[in-house]
PDB file of C-alpha atoms and ligand atoms in Angstrom:
ATOM      1  CA  MET O  63      57.192  10.302   2.790  1.00  0.00           C
ATOM      2  CA  LYS O  64      54.165  11.873   4.885  1.00  0.00           C
ATOM      3  CA  ILE O  65      54.453  13.748   7.364  1.00  0.00           C
ATOM      4  CA  PHE O  66      53.294  14.154  10.552  1.00  0.00           C
ATOM      5  CA  ILE O  67      53.372  16.890  14.113  1.00  0.00           C
ATOM      6  CA  ASP O  68      54.789  15.382  17.317  1.00  0.00           C
ATOM      7  CA  THR O  69      52.461  17.230  19.376  1.00  0.00           C
ATOM      8  CA  ALA O  70      49.763  18.491  21.129  1.00  0.00           C
ATOM      9  CA  ASN O  71      50.058  21.507  21.701  1.00  0.00           C
ATOM     10  CA  LEU O  72      47.430  23.154  19.652  1.00  0.00           C
ATOM     11  CA  GLU O  73      49.613  26.040  18.100  1.00  0.00           C
ATOM     12  CA  GLU O  74      51.839  23.754  16.580  1.00  0.00           C
ATOM     13  CA  ILE O  75      49.354  21.892  14.692  1.00  0.00           C
ATOM     14  CA  ASN O  76      47.880  25.272  13.579  1.00  0.00           C
ATOM     15  CA  LEU O  77      51.088  26.747  12.324  1.00  0.00           C
ATOM     16  CA  ALA O  78      52.312  22.604  10.285  1.00  0.00           C
ATOM     17  CA  HIS O  79      48.587  22.940   9.348  1.00  0.00           C
ATOM     18  CA  SER O  80      48.685  25.962   7.587  1.00  0.00           C
ATOM     19  CA  LEU O  81      51.761  25.228   5.659  1.00  0.00           C
ATOM     20  CA  GLY O  82      50.121  22.303   3.827  1.00  0.00           C
ATOM     21  CA  VAL O  83      51.877  20.337   5.018  1.00  0.00           C
ATOM     22  CA  LEU O  84      50.299  17.927   7.511  1.00  0.00           C
ATOM     23  CA  ASP O  85      49.628  14.451   7.169  1.00  0.00           C
ATOM     24  CA  GLY O  86      48.600  13.588  10.735  1.00  0.00           C
ATOM     25  CA  VAL O  87      48.910  13.823  14.631  1.00  0.00           C
ATOM     26  CA  THR O  88      51.176  11.669  17.153  1.00  0.00           C
ATOM     27  CA  THR O  89      50.317  12.396  20.397  1.00  0.00           C
ATOM     28  CA  ASN O  90      50.940  10.414  24.070  1.00  0.00           C
ATOM     29  CA  PRO O  91      50.069  11.252  27.730  1.00  0.00           C
ATOM     30  CA  THR O  92      53.558  13.595  27.880  1.00  0.00           C
ATOM     31  CA  LEU O  93      52.941  15.612  25.246  1.00  0.00           C
ATOM     32  CA  LEU O  94      49.350  16.306  26.139  1.00  0.00           C
ATOM     33  CA  SER O  95      50.393  16.144  30.547  1.00  0.00           C
ATOM     34  CA  LYS O  96      52.688  19.086  28.662  1.00  0.00           C
ATOM     35  CA  GLU O  97      49.751  21.321  27.439  1.00  0.00           C
ATOM     36  CA  LYS O  98      47.562  20.955  30.990  1.00  0.00           C
ATOM     37  CA  LYS O  99      44.272  20.558  28.921  1.00  0.00           C
ATOM     38  CA  GLU O 100      41.711  17.898  29.234  1.00  0.00           C
ATOM     39  CA  PRO O 101      43.012  15.578  26.615  1.00  0.00           C
ATOM     40  CA  LEU O 102      40.529  13.565  25.429  1.00  0.00           C
ATOM     41  CA  LYS O 103      38.780  17.260  24.987  1.00  0.00           C
ATOM     42  CA  GLN O 104      42.476  18.204  23.317  1.00  0.00           C
ATOM     43  CA  LEU O 105      41.911  15.585  20.895  1.00  0.00           C
ATOM     44  CA  LYS O 106      38.888  16.403  19.581  1.00  0.00           C
ATOM     45  CA  ASP O 107      39.918  20.023  19.368  1.00  0.00           C
ATOM     46  CA  ILE O 108      43.231  17.865  17.309  1.00  0.00           C
ATOM     47  CA  CYS O 109      41.200  16.730  15.666  1.00  0.00           C
ATOM     48  CA  ALA O 110      39.418  19.030  14.792  1.00  0.00           C
ATOM     49  CA  ILE O 111      41.728  20.480  12.671  1.00  0.00           C
ATOM     50  CA  VAL O 112      43.620  17.363  11.066  1.00  0.00           C
ATOM     51  CA  LYS O 113      41.940  15.594   9.054  1.00  0.00           C
ATOM     52  CA  GLY O 114      44.858  12.485   8.701  1.00  0.00           C
ATOM     53  CA  PRO O 115      45.406  10.185  11.576  1.00  0.00           C
ATOM     54  CA  VAL O 116      45.897  11.475  15.013  1.00  0.00           C
ATOM     55  CA  SER O 117      47.464   9.804  17.165  1.00  0.00           C
ATOM     56  CA  ALA O 118      45.960   8.522  21.320  1.00  0.00           C
ATOM     57  CA  GLU O 119      47.617   6.239  24.003  1.00  0.00           C
ATOM     58  CA  VAL O 120      46.334   3.771  25.795  1.00  0.00           C
ATOM     59  CA  ILE O 121      47.011   3.905  29.578  1.00  0.00           C
ATOM     60  CA  SER O 122      45.877   0.301  30.867  1.00  0.00           C
ATOM     61  CA  LYS O 123      49.040  -2.468  30.255  1.00  0.00           C
ATOM     62  CA  ASP O 124      46.287  -5.760  30.134  1.00  0.00           C
ATOM     63  CA  PHE O 125      45.062  -6.144  27.307  1.00  0.00           C
ATOM     64  CA  PRO O 126      40.937  -5.250  28.271  1.00  0.00           C
ATOM     65  CA  GLY O 127      41.960  -2.896  29.281  1.00  0.00           C
ATOM     66  CA  MET O 128      43.664  -1.549  26.548  1.00  0.00           C
ATOM     67  CA  VAL O 129      40.394  -2.440  24.251  1.00  0.00           C
ATOM     68  CA  LYS O 130      37.915  -0.565  26.341  1.00  0.00           C
ATOM     69  CA  GLU O 131      40.045   2.759  26.606  1.00  0.00           C
ATOM     70  CA  ALA O 132      41.253   2.042  22.915  1.00  0.00           C
ATOM     71  CA  GLU O 133      36.812   2.014  22.210  1.00  0.00           C
ATOM     72  CA  GLU O 134      35.841   5.396  24.098  1.00  0.00           C
ATOM     73  CA  LEU O 135      39.092   7.447  22.348  1.00  0.00           C
ATOM     74  CA  ALA O 136      37.658   5.723  19.277  1.00  0.00           C
ATOM     75  CA  LYS O 137      35.019   7.557  19.718  1.00  0.00           C
ATOM     76  CA  ILE O 138      36.167  10.920  19.774  1.00  0.00           C
ATOM     77  CA  ALA O 139      36.691  11.244  16.206  1.00  0.00           C
ATOM     78  CA  GLU O 140      36.960   9.139  13.076  1.00  0.00           C
ATOM     79  CA  ASN O 141      40.763   9.916  12.641  1.00  0.00           C
ATOM     80  CA  ILE O 142      42.049   8.732  16.367  1.00  0.00           C
ATOM     81  CA  ALA O 143      45.120   5.954  15.884  1.00  0.00           C
ATOM     82  CA  ILE O 144      45.099   4.125  19.368  1.00  0.00           C
ATOM     83  CA  LYS O 145      48.854   4.080  20.172  1.00  0.00           C
ATOM     84  CA  VAL O 146      49.522   1.053  22.320  1.00  0.00           C
ATOM     85  CA  PRO O 147      52.956  -0.091  23.744  1.00  0.00           C
ATOM     86  CA  ILE O 148      54.510  -3.289  22.174  1.00  0.00           C
ATOM     87  CA  THR O 149      53.554  -6.186  24.895  1.00  0.00           C
ATOM     88  CA  GLU O 150      52.284  -9.080  24.948  1.00  0.00           C
ATOM     89  CA  GLU O 151      48.695  -7.334  26.283  1.00  0.00           C
ATOM     90  CA  GLY O 152      49.205  -4.860  24.238  1.00  0.00           C
ATOM     91  CA  LEU O 153      48.953  -7.403  20.372  1.00  0.00           C
ATOM     92  CA  LYS O 154      46.673  -9.186  22.185  1.00  0.00           C
ATOM     93  CA  ALA O 155      44.630  -6.019  22.260  1.00  0.00           C
ATOM     94  CA  THR O 156      45.745  -4.762  18.391  1.00  0.00           C
ATOM     95  CA  LYS O 157      43.997  -8.171  17.573  1.00  0.00           C
ATOM     96  CA  ILE O 158      40.780  -7.828  18.826  1.00  0.00           C
ATOM     97  CA  LEU O 159      41.256  -3.422  17.608  1.00  0.00           C
ATOM     98  CA  SER O 160      42.068  -4.732  14.143  1.00  0.00           C
ATOM     99  CA  ALA O 161      39.094  -6.618  14.010  1.00  0.00           C
ATOM    100  CA  LYS O 162      36.677  -4.349  15.441  1.00  0.00           C
ATOM    101  CA  LYS O 163      37.954  -1.623  12.401  1.00  0.00           C
ATOM    102  CA  ILE O 164      39.720   0.578  15.080  1.00  0.00           C
ATOM    103  CA  LYS O 165      43.668   1.760  13.673  1.00  0.00           C
ATOM    104  CA  THR O 166      46.178   0.973  16.024  1.00  0.00           C
ATOM    105  CA  ASN O 167      49.498   2.581  16.335  1.00  0.00           C
ATOM    106  CA  LEU O 168      52.083  -0.184  17.664  1.00  0.00           C
ATOM    107  CA  THR O 169      54.690   2.052  19.751  1.00  0.00           C
ATOM    108  CA  LEU O 170      57.748   2.020  21.612  1.00  0.00           C
ATOM    109  CA  CYS O 171      59.396   0.207  18.443  1.00  0.00           C
ATOM    110  CA  PHE O 172      63.316  -0.793  19.148  1.00  0.00           C
ATOM    111  CA  SER O 173      63.825  -3.735  17.631  1.00  0.00           C
ATOM    112  CA  PRO O 174      62.749  -5.388  13.654  1.00  0.00           C
ATOM    113  CA  THR O 175      61.632  -8.288  15.684  1.00  0.00           C
ATOM    114  CA  GLN O 176      59.356  -6.205  17.606  1.00  0.00           C
ATOM    115  CA  ALA O 177      58.368  -5.436  14.382  1.00  0.00           C
ATOM    116  CA  LEU O 178      57.164  -8.447  12.891  1.00  0.00           C
ATOM    117  CA  LEU O 179      55.263  -9.167  15.490  1.00  0.00           C
ATOM    118  CA  VAL O 180      53.015  -6.281  15.742  1.00  0.00           C
ATOM    119  CA  ALA O 181      52.234  -5.615  12.032  1.00  0.00           C
ATOM    120  CA  LYS O 182      51.391  -9.893  11.375  1.00  0.00           C
ATOM    121  CA  ALA O 183      48.613  -9.019  14.308  1.00  0.00           C
ATOM    122  CA  GLY O 184      47.299  -6.470  12.311  1.00  0.00           C
ATOM    123  CA  ALA O 185      49.019  -2.744  13.485  1.00  0.00           C
ATOM    124  CA  SER O 186      47.658  -0.066  11.275  1.00  0.00           C
ATOM    125  CA  PHE O 187      51.163   1.515  11.525  1.00  0.00           C
ATOM    126  CA  VAL O 188      54.624   0.630  13.793  1.00  0.00           C
ATOM    127  CA  SER O 189      56.750   3.589  15.494  1.00  0.00           C
ATOM    128  CA  ALA O 190      60.217   3.447  15.108  1.00  0.00           C
ATOM    129  CA  PHE O 191      61.233   5.869  18.459  1.00  0.00           C
ATOM    130  CA  VAL O 192      65.287   6.052  16.560  1.00  0.00           C
ATOM    131  CA  GLY O 193      66.272   9.393  18.808  1.00  0.00           C
ATOM    132  CA  ARG O 194      66.052   7.662  22.126  1.00  0.00           C
ATOM    133  CA  LEU O 195      67.856   4.735  20.260  1.00  0.00           C
ATOM    134  CA  ASP O 196      71.431   6.772  19.292  1.00  0.00           C
ATOM    135  CA  ASP O 197      70.944   8.475  22.855  1.00  0.00           C
ATOM    136  CA  ILE O 198      72.401   5.126  23.852  1.00  0.00           C
ATOM    137  CA  SER O 199      75.109   4.969  21.529  1.00  0.00           C
ATOM    138  CA  THR O 200      72.637   2.662  19.008  1.00  0.00           C
ATOM    139  CA  GLU O 201      71.765   3.349  16.028  1.00  0.00           C
ATOM    140  CA  GLY O 202      68.816   4.180  14.905  1.00  0.00           C
ATOM    141  CA  MET O 203      68.191   4.811  11.401  1.00  0.00           C
ATOM    142  CA  GLN O 204      69.766   1.025  10.665  1.00  0.00           C
ATOM    143  CA  LEU O 205      66.218  -0.351  13.170  1.00  0.00           C
ATOM    144  CA  VAL O 206      64.259   2.158  10.337  1.00  0.00           C
ATOM    145  CA  SER O 207      66.050   0.191   7.483  1.00  0.00           C
ATOM    146  CA  ASP O 208      65.385  -2.843   8.859  1.00  0.00           C
ATOM    147  CA  ILE O 209      61.810  -2.648   9.415  1.00  0.00           C
ATOM    148  CA  LYS O 210      61.767  -1.240   6.225  1.00  0.00           C
ATOM    149  CA  ILE O 211      63.553  -4.462   4.018  1.00  0.00           C
ATOM    150  CA  ILE O 212      60.862  -6.736   6.029  1.00  0.00           C
ATOM    151  CA  TYR O 213      58.115  -5.372   5.692  1.00  0.00           C
ATOM    152  CA  SER O 214      59.601  -5.339   1.635  1.00  0.00           C
ATOM    153  CA  ASN O 215      60.215  -9.157   2.226  1.00  0.00           C
ATOM    154  CA  TYR O 216      56.802 -10.107   2.912  1.00  0.00           C
ATOM    155  CA  ASN O 217      54.403  -6.926   1.564  1.00  0.00           C
ATOM    156  CA  ILE O 218      53.878  -6.072   5.020  1.00  0.00           C
ATOM    157  CA  LYS O 219      50.538  -3.200   5.116  1.00  0.00           C
ATOM    158  CA  THR O 220      51.832  -2.000   8.022  1.00  0.00           C
ATOM    159  CA  GLU O 221      52.883   2.090   7.410  1.00  0.00           C
ATOM    160  CA  ILE O 222      56.705   2.679   9.095  1.00  0.00           C
ATOM    161  CA  ILE O 223      56.314   5.680  11.794  1.00  0.00           C
ATOM    162  CA  VAL O 224      59.593   7.277  12.206  1.00  0.00           C
ATOM    163  CA  ALA O 225      59.434   8.098  15.719  1.00  0.00           C
ATOM    164  CA  SER O 226      61.612  10.408  18.726  1.00  0.00           C
ATOM    165  CA  ILE O 227      62.505  11.637  15.684  1.00  0.00           C
ATOM    166  CA  ARG O 228      65.970  14.496  17.168  1.00  0.00           C
ATOM    167  CA  HIS O 229      66.900  16.638  13.929  1.00  0.00           C
ATOM    168  CA  PRO O 230      66.862  17.225   9.762  1.00  0.00           C
ATOM    169  CA  LEU O 231      68.940  14.339   9.231  1.00  0.00           C
ATOM    170  CA  HIS O 232      66.676  11.448  10.298  1.00  0.00           C
ATOM    171  CA  VAL O 233      64.129  12.844   8.023  1.00  0.00           C
ATOM    172  CA  LEU O 234      66.043  13.027   5.265  1.00  0.00           C
ATOM    173  CA  GLU O 235      67.685   9.502   5.818  1.00  0.00           C
ATOM    174  CA  ALA O 236      63.692   7.760   6.728  1.00  0.00           C
ATOM    175  CA  ALA O 237      63.012   9.800   3.646  1.00  0.00           C
ATOM    176  CA  ARG O 238      65.747   7.956   1.587  1.00  0.00           C
ATOM    177  CA  MET O 239      64.811   4.222   2.903  1.00  0.00           C
ATOM    178  CA  GLY O 240      61.109   4.720   2.003  1.00  0.00           C
ATOM    179  CA  ALA O 241      59.712   5.454   5.577  1.00  0.00           C
ATOM    180  CA  ASP O 242      55.612   5.462   5.251  1.00  0.00           C
ATOM    181  CA  ILE O 243      55.302   8.596   7.836  1.00  0.00           C
ATOM    182  CA  ALA O 244      57.931  10.956   9.358  1.00  0.00           C
ATOM    183  CA  THR O 245      56.320  12.259  12.966  1.00  0.00           C
ATOM    184  CA  ILE O 246      58.506  15.078  14.131  1.00  0.00           C
ATOM    185  CA  PRO O 247      58.629  17.857  16.491  1.00  0.00           C
ATOM    186  CA  PHE O 248      57.659  21.735  15.310  1.00  0.00           C
ATOM    187  CA  LYS O 249      60.961  22.653  16.165  1.00  0.00           C
ATOM    188  CA  VAL O 250      62.447  19.763  12.764  1.00  0.00           C
ATOM    189  CA  ILE O 251      59.896  21.107  10.558  1.00  0.00           C
ATOM    190  CA  SER O 252      60.985  24.614  11.124  1.00  0.00           C
ATOM    191  CA  GLN O 253      64.592  23.525  10.625  1.00  0.00           C
ATOM    192  CA  LEU O 254      63.347  21.572   7.652  1.00  0.00           C
ATOM    193  CA  LEU O 255      62.469  24.303   5.544  1.00  0.00           C
ATOM    194  CA  LYS O 256      65.932  26.813   6.602  1.00  0.00           C
ATOM    195  CA  HIS O 257      68.457  27.066   4.776  1.00  0.00           C
ATOM    196  CA  PRO O 258      70.299  30.865   4.990  1.00  0.00           C
ATOM    197  CA  LEU O 259      70.689  30.453   0.978  1.00  0.00           C
ATOM    198  CA  THR O 260      67.431  30.851   0.570  1.00  0.00           C
ATOM    199  CA  ASP O 261      67.653  34.191   3.138  1.00  0.00           C
ATOM    200  CA  ILE O 262      70.368  35.566   1.584  1.00  0.00           C
ATOM    201  CA  GLY O 263      69.063  34.789  -2.147  1.00  0.00           C
ATOM    202  CA  ILE O 264      65.299  36.197  -0.791  1.00  0.00           C
ATOM    203  CA  LYS O 265      67.873  38.908   0.379  1.00  0.00           C
ATOM    204  CA  ARG O 266      69.834  39.949  -2.319  1.00  0.00           C
ATOM    205  CA  PHE O 267      67.048  39.988  -5.045  1.00  0.00           C
ATOM    206  CA  GLU O 268      64.832  43.233  -2.446  1.00  0.00           C
ATOM    207  CA  ASP O 269      68.134  44.804  -2.996  1.00  0.00           C
ATOM    208  CA  ASP O 270      68.510  44.650  -6.574  1.00  0.00           C
ATOM    209  CA  TRP O 271      65.209  45.458  -7.268  1.00  0.00           C
ATOM    210  CA  GLN O 272      65.590  48.282  -4.771  1.00  0.00           C
ATOM    211  CA  LYS O 273      68.810  49.720  -7.136  1.00  0.00           C
ATOM    212  CA  LEU O 274      66.777  49.055 -10.219  1.00  0.00           C
ATOM    213  CA  ASN O 275      63.654  51.380  -8.814  1.00  0.00           C
ATOM    214  CA  ASP O 276      66.424  54.082  -7.011  1.00  0.00           C
ATOM    215  CA  ALA O 277      67.688  54.099 -10.737  1.00  0.00           C
ATOM    216  CA  LEU O 278      64.585  54.769 -12.249  1.00  0.00           C
ATOM    217  CA  GLY O 279      63.265  56.965  -9.735  1.00  0.00           C
ATOM    218  CA  LYS O 280      60.867  55.189  -8.844  1.00  0.00           C
ATOM    219  CA  LYS O 281      60.293  54.539  -4.352  1.00  0.00           C
TER     220      LYS O 281
HETATM  221  O1  G3P Y 839      56.452  10.065  19.041  1.00  0.00           O
HETATM  222  C1  G3P Y 839      57.492   9.506  20.027  1.00  0.00           C
HETATM  223  C2  G3P Y 839      57.640  10.776  20.222  1.00  0.00           C
HETATM  224  O2  G3P Y 839      57.308  11.232  21.006  1.00  0.00           O
HETATM  225  C3  G3P Y 839      58.551  10.467  21.792  1.00  0.00           C
HETATM  226  O3  G3P Y 839      60.304  11.655  21.666  1.00  0.00           O
HETATM  227  O4  G3P Y 839      61.624  12.831  22.310  1.00  0.00           O
HETATM  228  O5  G3P Y 839      60.149  11.633  24.146  1.00  0.00           O
HETATM  229  O6  G3P Y 839      62.244  10.284  22.310  1.00  0.00           O
HETATM  230  P1  G3P Y 839      60.855  11.034  22.626  1.00  0.00           P
END
C-alpha cells in the first residue's frame, strides 16, 4: 500500500519524506489555509520535495471553471493531481481532464455508487473519507471494502485512497483490504511507528551492554 501524507505543512512533509516512506501528498483548501502562505507557491514547494502525486483541489463549482483551474494547477509540476469534488460538474470536468492526461483525484467520496461513477468518468484516484463517516456513526471502512469489491469485479484501474484517517487502525484495515493508498496525517504516521515494547527492548539492550562494559572495566 502506498503512503501519502495528508497535509500542506512543509516541515511535516520533509520529515515524512526523510523517513523514506512517503509516496505522495494530499492537500485540500482547509489544509492549505492553515499554512497561511500563497497556495500556488506552497504547492510548488511541496512538489519539489515529493516526486509522487501531490493533490491540489479546485474551488470552482462549474465544470468549465474546474477545468480552467485544473489546467493552471497542472502547470505547477508534472506530479500534480487535481482534486475534484464528486458532483455532476465534477464528473464532466474529470472526463475532460482525463482526456487531456491530467491526473484527477475525485474527493469527498461517501458512497460506493459515487466511486463507480467517478471510475467510469476516468478518475485516476478516488478519495474515500472514512473518518467523516465514522463521525456520523456509519462504518467508514465498509465504504473502502465495497469500493474494493466493485473495482476488482471490473478490473477498474482508478486507485482507492483511504482519506480522512483518524487513527492507526484505519491504516491497518486499509492495508488488510488491499486499498491502493492511505493518506495519513503526520500524527498518525508517527503513531504507526511507535511501540512501547520496542522502546523497552532498546533500553534493555543498552543497559545490558553497559553492564558488560562495566564488568570488562570499559567506559
Ligand atoms: O484527505 C482528506 C482529509 O484531509 C479530510 O480529513 O479529518 O478533515 O475529515 P478530515
